[in-house]
Amino acid sequence: MGRPTDPLPVVVHAPEAFRAACDQARAQGRRVALVPTMGALHHGHIALMTEARRRVGPDGLVAVSVFVNPTQFGPNEDLARYPRELDADVARCAAAGVDAVFAPSAGAMYPPGDQTRVRVAELAGPMCGLTRPTHFEGVATVVTRLFALAGPCVAVFGRKDYQQLRVISRLARDLFLPVEVVGLGTVREPDGLALSSRNRYLSPLDRARATAIPASLRAARALYARGERSVIALLDVVSQGLAGSVDSVDYIDLRDADELTLPATPLPDGARAVLAVAVKIGATRLIDNTVLGEPDGTLR
Ligand code: PAF
């Protein structure tokens, strides 16, 4: 992705240095945009960086954080094997025109004596919260810390992690943080599979099986477009689409798109409802979603 001529972003590891770089930019009248990531950057992340640049303009500061956040992983999850490739990520950021990369250590983000956690209550409960009960507390905590350091006016996240986006939007609102949280449409492979740093864990056979995920969401959208509003029927079509292709289903759920509460069935006219799935293919857990009741240009 990177070319030798791309100007390298400033890379900082210490939280104080990151705060100083963002403060300095603001003092110069520049707007600051933040793209929080865990690295192993792919085209989905690049789209977030491009959107961040679009929002703060050529003179703004676009910062990307690269941090595999330990507090959002459960005890039996993939923290140890999560890909870490900072040099390649910095080159990808350079090619995307990023100004600053913040790559702290775990000890810097969670220094000795640290006791504070951020918990968003109801939104974190269903869906991924059922099998990953501490996940969103870890996400909310690290994102709040990143916001506190960078003081961005805008932060860009992917809609593939739909529940995460809702949790982060709510924490920014509840804590009166002066940041606009932007959700960008999922970037997909040509066959529809949502880009994810975890796709690289899939064997070629498992990768082929994973196309059942977008295909099942597409089938539900088609059924919805034909007028079906029964929640059970819409969930069923996804379940049938996944059967035989995935090894297990964590959840298939249909929820109010804003509050993630259970919607009425049949879905009322004008309702927006997120249809979300989490499945395992081999040892790899993959998630995806689409919002019924609004266009989804990524799932055609
Ligand atoms: O979506 C991710 O990559 C992570 O959950 C985030 C938002 C960077 C927090 O660690």
PDB file of N, CA, C and O in Angstrom, residues 202-211 245 281:
ATOM      1  N   LEU A 202      -8.673 -17.028   8.446  1.00  0.00           N
ATOM      2  CA  LEU A 202      -9.482 -18.036   7.749  1.00  0.00           C
ATOM      3  C   LEU A 202      -8.641 -18.819   6.736  1.00  0.00           C
ATOM      4  O   LEU A 202      -7.914 -18.222   5.938  1.00  0.00           O
ATOM      5  N   SER A 203      -8.798 -20.147   6.736  1.00  0.00           N
ATOM      6  CA  SER A 203      -8.179 -20.959   5.675  1.00  0.00           C
ATOM      7  C   SER A 203      -8.962 -20.670   4.388  1.00  0.00           C
ATOM      8  O   SER A 203     -10.084 -20.151   4.447  1.00  0.00           O
ATOM      9  N   PRO A 204      -8.413 -21.030   3.206  1.00  0.00           N
ATOM     10  CA  PRO A 204      -9.156 -20.771   1.954  1.00  0.00           C
ATOM     11  C   PRO A 204     -10.555 -21.386   1.985  1.00  0.00           C
ATOM     12  O   PRO A 204     -11.529 -20.769   1.536  1.00  0.00           O
ATOM     13  N   LEU A 205     -10.680 -22.590   2.549  1.00  0.00           N
ATOM     14  CA  LEU A 205     -11.999 -23.233   2.604  1.00  0.00           C
ATOM     15  C   LEU A 205     -12.943 -22.444   3.527  1.00  0.00           C
ATOM     16  O   LEU A 205     -14.111 -22.194   3.196  1.00  0.00           O
ATOM     17  N   ASP A 206     -12.427 -22.037   4.684  1.00  0.00           N
ATOM     18  CA  ASP A 206     -13.244 -21.263   5.630  1.00  0.00           C
ATOM     19  C   ASP A 206     -13.605 -19.896   5.036  1.00  0.00           C
ATOM     20  O   ASP A 206     -14.712 -19.386   5.241  1.00  0.00           O
ATOM     21  N   ARG A 207     -12.668 -19.326   4.304  1.00  0.00           N
ATOM     22  CA  ARG A 207     -12.929 -18.020   3.664  1.00  0.00           C
ATOM     23  C   ARG A 207     -14.104 -18.145   2.686  1.00  0.00           C
ATOM     24  O   ARG A 207     -14.965 -17.246   2.602  1.00  0.00           O
ATOM     25  N   ALA A 208     -14.138 -19.260   1.951  1.00  0.00           N
ATOM     26  CA  ALA A 208     -15.248 -19.480   1.005  1.00  0.00           C
ATOM     27  C   ALA A 208     -16.558 -19.647   1.779  1.00  0.00           C
ATOM     28  O   ALA A 208     -17.597 -19.110   1.384  1.00  0.00           O
ATOM     29  N   ARG A 209     -16.497 -20.380   2.900  1.00  0.00           N
ATOM     30  CA  ARG A 209     -17.719 -20.587   3.697  1.00  0.00           C
ATOM     31  C   ARG A 209     -18.243 -19.265   4.259  1.00  0.00           C
ATOM     32  O   ARG A 209     -19.445 -19.088   4.451  1.00  0.00           O
ATOM     33  N   ALA A 210     -17.330 -18.331   4.527  1.00  0.00           N
ATOM     34  CA  ALA A 210     -17.721 -17.066   5.177  1.00  0.00           C
ATOM     35  C   ALA A 210     -18.622 -16.207   4.284  1.00  0.00           C
ATOM     36  O   ALA A 210     -19.320 -15.316   4.785  1.00  0.00           O
ATOM     37  N   THR A 211     -18.656 -16.478   2.988  1.00  0.00           N
ATOM     38  CA  THR A 211     -19.523 -15.665   2.110  1.00  0.00           C
ATOM     39  C   THR A 211     -21.002 -15.900   2.430  1.00  0.00           C
ATOM     40  O   THR A 211     -21.856 -15.121   2.008  1.00  0.00           O
ATOM     41  N   SER A 245     -22.906 -23.658   6.611  1.00  0.00           N
ATOM     42  CA  SER A 245     -21.677 -22.939   6.220  1.00  0.00           C
ATOM     43  C   SER A 245     -20.852 -22.508   7.419  1.00  0.00           C
ATOM     44  O   SER A 245     -19.627 -22.403   7.328  1.00  0.00           O
ATOM     45  N   ILE A 281     -16.457 -19.522  12.391  1.00  0.00           N
ATOM     46  CA  ILE A 281     -16.055 -20.398  11.291  1.00  0.00           C
ATOM     47  C   ILE A 281     -14.674 -20.887  11.682  1.00  0.00           C
ATOM     48  O   ILE A 281     -13.748 -20.080  11.823  1.00  0.00           O
TER      49      ILE A 281
END
